[in-house]
CSV table of C-alpha atoms in Angstrom, one decimal:
chain,number,residue,atom,x,y,z
B,1,MET,CA,68.3,60.9,155.8
B,2,SER,CA,68.0,64.5,156.9
B,3,THR,CA,68.6,63.9,160.7
B,4,THR,CA,72.1,64.7,162.0
B,5,TYR,CA,73.4,62.2,164.5
B,6,LYS,CA,75.8,63.2,167.3
B,7,ILE,CA,79.2,61.5,167.9
B,8,VAL,CA,80.7,62.6,171.2
B,9,ASN,CA,84.3,61.7,171.9
B,10,GLY,CA,84.1,59.1,169.2
B,11,ILE,CA,81.0,57.4,170.7
B,12,LEU,CA,77.7,57.3,168.7
B,13,GLN,CA,74.9,58.8,170.8
B,14,HIS,CA,71.9,57.2,169.0
B,15,ASP,CA,70.8,54.1,167.2
B,16,ILE,CA,70.8,54.7,163.5
B,17,TYR,CA,68.3,53.0,161.2
B,18,THR,CA,67.9,52.9,157.4
B,19,GLU,CA,64.8,54.3,155.8
B,20,GLY,CA,63.5,50.8,155.7
B,21,GLY,CA,63.8,50.4,159.5
B,22,VAL,CA,67.0,48.2,159.5
B,23,LEU,CA,69.4,48.9,162.3
B,24,LEU,CA,72.7,50.2,160.9
B,25,LEU,CA,74.6,51.1,164.1
B,26,SER,CA,73.7,50.9,167.7
B,27,LYS,CA,74.0,53.7,170.3
B,28,GLY,CA,77.3,53.4,172.1
B,29,THR,CA,79.3,52.2,169.1
B,30,ASN,CA,83.0,53.3,169.3
B,31,MET,CA,83.1,54.8,165.8
B,32,GLN,CA,85.9,53.5,163.5
B,33,GLU,CA,86.6,54.3,159.9
B,34,SER,CA,84.6,51.3,158.7
B,35,HIS,CA,81.6,52.6,160.6
B,36,MET,CA,81.9,56.1,159.0
B,37,ASN,CA,82.2,54.5,155.6
B,38,LEU,CA,79.0,52.6,156.3
B,39,LEU,CA,77.2,55.8,157.2
B,40,ALA,CA,78.5,57.6,154.2
B,41,ARG,CA,77.1,54.9,151.9
B,42,HIS,CA,73.7,55.5,153.4
B,43,ALA,CA,74.1,59.3,153.2
B,44,VAL,CA,73.8,59.6,157.0
B,45,LYS,CA,74.9,63.0,158.5
B,46,THR,CA,77.0,63.1,161.7
B,47,GLU,CA,78.1,65.8,164.1
B,48,HIS,CA,81.5,65.2,165.7
B,49,ILE,CA,82.1,67.1,169.0
B,50,THR,CA,84.0,66.6,172.2
B,51,GLU,CA,82.7,67.1,175.7
B,52,CYS,CA,85.2,69.9,176.2
B,53,GLU,CA,83.7,71.9,173.3
B,54,GLU,CA,80.3,72.0,175.1
B,55,GLU,CA,82.0,72.9,178.4
B,56,VAL,CA,83.9,75.7,176.7
B,57,ASN,CA,80.6,77.0,175.2
B,58,ASP,CA,78.9,76.9,178.6
B,59,VAL,CA,81.8,78.9,180.1
B,60,LYS,CA,81.6,81.4,177.2
B,61,TYR,CA,77.8,81.7,177.7
B,62,ASN,CA,78.1,82.4,181.4
B,63,ASP,CA,80.8,85.0,180.7
B,64,ALA,CA,78.5,86.6,178.2
B,65,VAL,CA,75.7,86.8,180.8
B,66,GLN,CA,78.0,88.4,183.4
B,67,HIS,CA,79.3,90.9,180.8
B,68,MET,CA,75.7,91.7,179.8
B,69,LYS,CA,74.8,92.3,183.5
B,70,GLN,CA,77.6,94.8,183.8
B,71,LEU,CA,77.0,96.4,180.4
B,72,MET,CA,73.2,96.9,180.9
B,73,GLY,CA,73.9,98.6,184.2
B,74,GLU,CA,76.4,100.9,182.6
B,75,VAL,CA,74.2,101.8,179.7
B,76,ALA,CA,71.3,102.6,182.0
B,77,ASP,CA,73.6,104.8,184.0
B,78,GLY,CA,74.8,106.5,180.8
B,79,ASN,CA,78.4,105.4,181.4
B,80,VAL,CA,79.0,103.7,178.0
B,81,SER,CA,80.6,105.9,175.3
B,82,ASN,CA,80.7,103.3,172.5
B,83,LEU,CA,78.1,100.6,172.8
B,84,GLU,CA,79.4,98.8,169.7
B,85,ASP,CA,82.8,98.3,171.2
B,86,ALA,CA,81.2,97.2,174.5
B,87,ILE,CA,79.3,94.3,173.0
B,88,THR,CA,82.3,93.0,171.1
B,89,PRO,CA,82.6,90.0,173.5
B,90,PHE,CA,79.0,88.9,172.6
B,91,HIS,CA,79.9,89.0,168.8
B,92,SER,CA,82.8,86.7,169.5
B,93,LEU,CA,80.6,84.2,171.3
B,94,LEU,CA,77.9,84.5,168.6
B,95,GLU,CA,80.4,83.6,165.8
B,96,ASP,CA,81.4,80.5,167.8
B,97,MET,CA,77.9,79.4,168.5
B,98,LEU,CA,76.7,79.9,164.9
B,99,GLN,CA,79.2,77.5,163.5
B,100,GLU,CA,77.3,74.5,162.1
B,101,HIS,CA,78.5,72.1,164.8
B,102,ASN,CA,77.3,74.4,167.6
B,103,LEU,CA,73.8,75.2,166.3
B,104,LEU,CA,72.3,72.1,167.8
B,105,HIS,CA,73.9,72.6,171.2
B,106,MET,CA,72.7,76.2,171.2
B,107,SER,CA,69.1,75.5,170.2
B,108,ARG,CA,68.8,72.7,172.8
B,109,ALA,CA,70.7,74.4,175.7
B,110,LEU,CA,69.1,77.8,175.8
B,111,HIS,CA,65.9,76.7,177.3
B,112,THR,CA,67.7,75.4,180.4
B,113,GLN,CA,68.5,78.9,181.6
B,114,ASP,CA,66.2,80.8,184.0
B,115,ALA,CA,64.7,84.0,182.5
B,116,LEU,CA,66.6,86.5,184.5
B,117,THR,CA,66.9,89.7,182.5
B,118,TYR,CA,70.5,89.1,181.5
B,119,GLU,CA,70.1,85.4,180.6
B,120,HIS,CA,67.0,86.2,178.6
B,121,SER,CA,68.8,89.0,176.7
B,122,VAL,CA,71.7,86.8,175.8
B,123,ASN,CA,69.3,84.0,174.8
B,124,VAL,CA,67.2,86.3,172.6
B,125,GLY,CA,70.4,87.6,170.9
B,126,PHE,CA,71.5,84.0,170.1
B,127,LEU,CA,68.0,83.0,168.9
B,128,SER,CA,67.5,86.0,166.8
B,129,ALA,CA,70.8,85.4,165.0
B,130,LEU,CA,70.0,81.7,164.7
B,131,ILE,CA,66.6,82.4,163.1
B,132,GLY,CA,68.3,84.8,160.7
B,133,LYS,CA,70.7,82.0,159.7
B,134,ILE,CA,67.8,79.6,159.2
B,135,LEU,CA,66.1,82.2,157.0
B,136,ASN,CA,69.3,82.7,155.0
B,137,VAL,CA,69.4,86.4,155.6
B,138,PRO,CA,72.7,88.2,154.6
B,139,ASP,CA,75.6,87.6,157.0
B,140,ALA,CA,75.8,91.3,157.9
B,141,LEU,CA,72.2,91.2,159.1
B,142,ILE,CA,72.8,88.1,161.3
B,143,GLY,CA,75.2,90.1,163.5
B,144,LYS,CA,72.7,93.0,163.7
B,145,LEU,CA,70.0,90.6,164.7
B,146,GLY,CA,72.2,89.4,167.5
B,147,GLU,CA,72.6,93.0,168.7
B,148,MET,CA,68.9,93.6,168.4
B,149,GLY,CA,68.0,90.6,170.5
B,150,LEU,CA,70.8,91.2,173.1
B,151,LEU,CA,69.6,94.8,173.8
B,152,HIS,CA,65.8,94.4,173.2
B,153,ASP,CA,65.0,94.6,177.0
B,154,ILE,CA,67.5,97.1,178.1
B,155,GLY,CA,64.7,99.5,179.0
B,156,LYS,CA,63.9,97.3,182.0
B,157,LEU,CA,67.1,98.5,183.6
B,158,LYS,CA,65.6,102.0,183.8
B,159,ILE,CA,62.6,100.7,185.5
B,160,GLN,CA,64.8,98.7,187.9
B,161,GLN,CA,66.6,101.9,188.8
B,162,GLU,CA,63.2,103.6,189.4
B,163,VAL,CA,61.9,101.0,191.8
B,164,GLY,CA,65.2,100.0,193.4
B,165,LEU,CA,65.0,96.3,192.6
B,166,GLU,CA,67.9,93.9,192.2
B,167,GLY,CA,68.1,90.8,189.9
B,168,SER,CA,65.4,89.8,187.5
B,169,PHE,CA,62.1,91.1,186.3
B,170,GLU,CA,58.8,89.2,186.0
B,171,LEU,CA,58.6,88.5,182.3
B,172,SER,CA,54.9,87.8,181.9
B,173,GLU,CA,53.4,90.2,179.4
B,174,GLU,CA,50.4,90.7,181.7
B,175,SER,CA,52.3,92.3,184.6
B,176,GLU,CA,55.5,93.8,183.1
B,177,ASP,CA,55.8,97.6,182.9
B,178,LYS,CA,55.2,98.4,179.2
B,179,ARG,CA,57.3,101.6,179.5
B,180,HIS,CA,60.4,99.5,179.1
B,181,THR,CA,60.0,99.6,175.3
B,182,GLN,CA,60.1,103.4,175.2
B,183,TYR,CA,62.9,103.5,177.8
B,184,GLY,CA,65.0,101.1,175.7
B,185,TYR,CA,64.5,103.2,172.6
B,186,GLU,CA,65.6,106.4,174.4
B,187,LEU,CA,68.7,104.7,175.9
B,188,LEU,CA,69.8,103.3,172.6
B,189,LYS,CA,68.9,105.9,169.9
B,190,GLY,CA,71.9,107.8,168.8
B,191,SER,CA,74.5,105.4,170.4
B,192,PRO,CA,77.7,105.5,168.3
B,193,GLY,CA,78.2,102.5,166.1
B,194,ILE,CA,74.8,101.0,166.8
B,195,HIS,CA,72.6,100.1,163.8
B,196,TYR,CA,69.3,102.1,163.7
B,197,LEU,CA,67.3,98.8,164.0
B,198,VAL,CA,68.7,98.1,167.5
B,199,PRO,CA,66.7,100.9,169.2
B,200,VAL,CA,63.7,100.2,166.9
B,201,ALA,CA,63.7,96.6,168.1
B,202,ALA,CA,63.8,97.8,171.7
B,203,LEU,CA,60.7,99.9,171.0
B,204,LEU,CA,58.7,97.5,168.8
B,205,HIS,CA,59.5,93.9,170.0
B,206,HIS,CA,56.1,93.6,171.7
B,207,GLU,CA,54.1,94.6,168.6
B,208,ALA,CA,52.1,91.9,166.8
B,209,CYS,CA,51.4,91.4,163.1
B,210,ASP,CA,47.6,91.7,163.8
B,211,GLY,CA,47.9,95.0,165.6
B,212,SER,CA,47.2,93.6,169.0
B,213,GLY,CA,50.7,94.5,170.5
B,214,TYR,CA,52.2,97.5,172.1
B,215,PRO,CA,53.2,100.4,172.3
B,216,HIS,CA,51.7,101.6,169.0
B,217,GLY,CA,49.5,98.7,167.9
B,218,TYR,CA,51.3,98.5,164.6
B,219,THR,CA,50.4,95.8,162.1
B,220,GLU,CA,52.8,93.7,160.1
B,221,GLU,CA,53.5,96.2,157.3
B,222,LYS,CA,54.7,98.8,159.8
B,223,ILE,CA,57.0,96.4,161.8
B,224,PRO,CA,60.5,95.9,160.2
B,225,PHE,CA,61.0,92.2,159.3
B,226,PRO,CA,64.2,91.9,161.4
B,227,VAL,CA,62.2,93.2,164.4
B,228,GLN,CA,59.6,90.5,163.8
B,229,ILE,CA,62.4,88.0,164.0
B,230,VAL,CA,63.4,89.3,167.5
B,231,THR,CA,59.7,89.2,168.5
B,232,VAL,CA,59.6,85.4,167.7
B,233,ALA,CA,62.9,84.8,169.5
B,234,ASP,CA,61.6,86.7,172.5
B,235,LYS,CA,58.3,84.9,172.6
B,236,TYR,CA,60.0,81.5,172.3
B,237,ASP,CA,62.5,82.1,175.1
B,238,ARG,CA,59.8,83.6,177.4
B,239,LEU,CA,57.7,80.4,177.0
B,240,CYS,CA,60.7,78.2,177.8
B,241,SER,CA,61.5,80.2,180.9
B,242,SER,CA,60.2,79.7,184.4
B,243,GLU,CA,59.0,83.3,184.6
B,244,VAL,CA,56.1,83.4,182.2
B,245,ALA,CA,52.5,83.3,183.3
B,246,GLY,CA,51.5,79.7,183.8
B,247,GLY,CA,55.0,78.5,184.4
B,248,LYS,CA,57.7,77.0,182.3
B,249,VAL,CA,56.8,74.9,179.3
B,250,SER,CA,58.9,72.4,177.3
B,251,PRO,CA,60.7,73.6,174.2
B,252,LEU,CA,58.3,71.6,172.0
B,253,ASP,CA,55.3,73.2,173.8
B,254,ALA,CA,56.9,76.6,173.2
B,255,ALA,CA,57.3,75.8,169.5
B,256,GLU,CA,53.7,74.6,169.2
B,257,ARG,CA,52.5,77.9,170.9
B,258,ILE,CA,54.5,80.2,168.6
B,259,LYS,CA,53.2,78.2,165.6
B,260,ARG,CA,49.7,78.7,166.9
B,261,ASP,CA,50.4,82.4,167.2
B,262,SER,CA,51.5,82.5,163.6
B,263,PHE,CA,48.3,80.9,162.5
B,264,ASP,CA,46.3,83.4,164.6
B,265,GLY,CA,48.1,86.3,162.9
B,266,LYS,CA,50.1,87.5,165.8
B,267,LEU,CA,53.5,86.3,164.6
B,268,ASN,CA,54.8,86.1,161.0
B,269,PRO,CA,54.6,82.5,159.7
B,270,LYS,CA,57.4,83.2,157.2
B,271,ILE,CA,59.6,83.4,160.3
B,272,VAL,CA,57.9,81.0,162.7
B,273,LEU,CA,57.4,77.9,160.5
B,274,PRO,CA,61.1,77.6,159.3
B,275,PHE,CA,62.2,78.1,162.9
B,276,VAL,CA,59.8,75.4,164.2
B,277,ASN,CA,60.8,73.0,161.4
B,278,TYR,CA,64.4,73.5,162.4
B,279,LEU,CA,63.7,72.8,166.0
B,280,LYS,CA,61.6,69.7,165.1
B,281,GLN,CA,64.4,68.3,163.0
B,282,HIS,CA,67.0,68.7,165.6
B,283,PHE,CA,64.9,67.4,168.5
B,284,VAL,CA,64.9,64.0,166.9
B,285,HIS,CA,67.0,61.7,169.0
B,286,GLN,CA,67.0,64.1,172.0
B,287,THR,CA,66.3,62.9,175.5
B,288,VAL,CA,63.0,64.0,177.0
B,289,THR,CA,61.2,63.5,180.3
B,290,LEU,CA,57.6,62.4,180.2
B,291,SER,CA,54.9,63.5,182.7
B,292,ASP,CA,55.0,60.1,184.5
B,293,GLY,CA,58.7,60.5,185.1
B,294,GLN,CA,60.0,58.1,182.4
B,295,VAL,CA,63.0,59.3,180.3
B,296,GLY,CA,63.1,58.5,176.7
B,297,GLU,CA,64.3,59.5,173.2
B,298,ILE,CA,62.3,61.2,170.5
B,299,ILE,CA,62.3,59.0,167.4
B,300,TYR,CA,59.8,60.6,165.0
B,301,PHE,CA,57.5,63.5,164.6
B,302,SER,CA,54.3,63.4,162.5
B,303,ASN,CA,53.8,66.5,160.3
B,304,ASP,CA,51.4,68.4,162.6
B,305,GLU,CA,52.0,67.0,166.1
B,306,LEU,CA,54.9,68.8,167.6
B,307,THR,CA,54.1,67.9,171.2
B,308,LYS,CA,53.1,64.3,170.5
B,309,PRO,CA,56.1,62.5,168.9
B,310,LEU,CA,57.0,58.8,169.0
B,311,VAL,CA,59.2,58.3,172.0
B,312,ARG,CA,61.4,55.3,172.8
B,313,VAL,CA,61.8,54.3,176.5
B,314,GLY,CA,64.2,51.4,176.7
B,315,ASP,CA,62.8,48.8,174.3
B,316,THR,CA,59.3,50.3,174.3
B,317,PHE,CA,57.9,52.8,171.8
B,318,ILE,CA,55.3,55.2,173.1
B,319,ASP,CA,53.2,57.1,170.6
B,320,LEU,CA,52.1,60.2,172.4
B,321,LYS,CA,49.3,60.8,169.9
B,322,LYS,CA,47.7,57.6,171.3
B,323,GLU,CA,48.9,57.8,174.9
B,324,THR,CA,46.9,61.0,175.7
B,325,ASN,CA,47.5,60.7,179.4
B,326,LEU,CA,51.3,61.4,178.8
B,327,ARG,CA,53.1,64.5,177.7
B,328,ILE,CA,56.6,65.8,177.4
B,329,ILE,CA,57.5,68.0,180.4
B,330,GLY,CA,61.2,68.5,179.8
């Protein structure tokens, strides 16, 4: 079995079945040594966490957002002498979140945040590093990917200063000021201790592999691979936010859309497909809300139907491939 099952405070969070469909353990089981031995005999993977771990991660995340808000303002004002030192708190949080037992929490939780500039920046930093880990890039590059994602939209602060706005920016690509890519590059280039790809990511994260992006219309061979990772993370988080054109979509819809973009040549499939497969694997047994208000649990995905899994609501199984009037909305 490839699915990982969560045990929170010693309580099993899902029903577990054998490959043949026989129930091994029921959701709500108070896990004892005998239960763990049973799962081990069937090669079932489990994830042990406590509620306080998730609460601590939420606090750390919110602290990172507030730190990012302060940092971006200082960078835009030219008041940061050593940017590498200034983002050290983010690296500490990133290391915590990239531990194996936190990857699931991170990939599920990020989409719940609104797409304010600061939350979006932190999310893209996390997601870029997560994708790097999924792709087995060198450890040193994972940290750089986090920095690239964290600072990719910093040029928007310059625009904010120009127009005198507070708070967030509309993130839809149709309406945003495309100057933010050049502004970000200018703010970051030459910053002490910052890897050269960080300003490059700020400049090129809206480029597309087929040449349809901006500011230069570069094609895949001219866009550094790590920047392409940030582009995927940025696109996914935008789609999961409430600020994109057309409104917020579910994480599974977002995954389906970036997969479609990879097939259309806009995003690199070597990045998108492993990321989407990771998301699909870890959304099994997650709680979802259907368009008719029912709340259920994802049981199974077919190979090519990300948005139409088999969902269990109580004792009823709903195949969204057949129930075309229903969809997952959250």
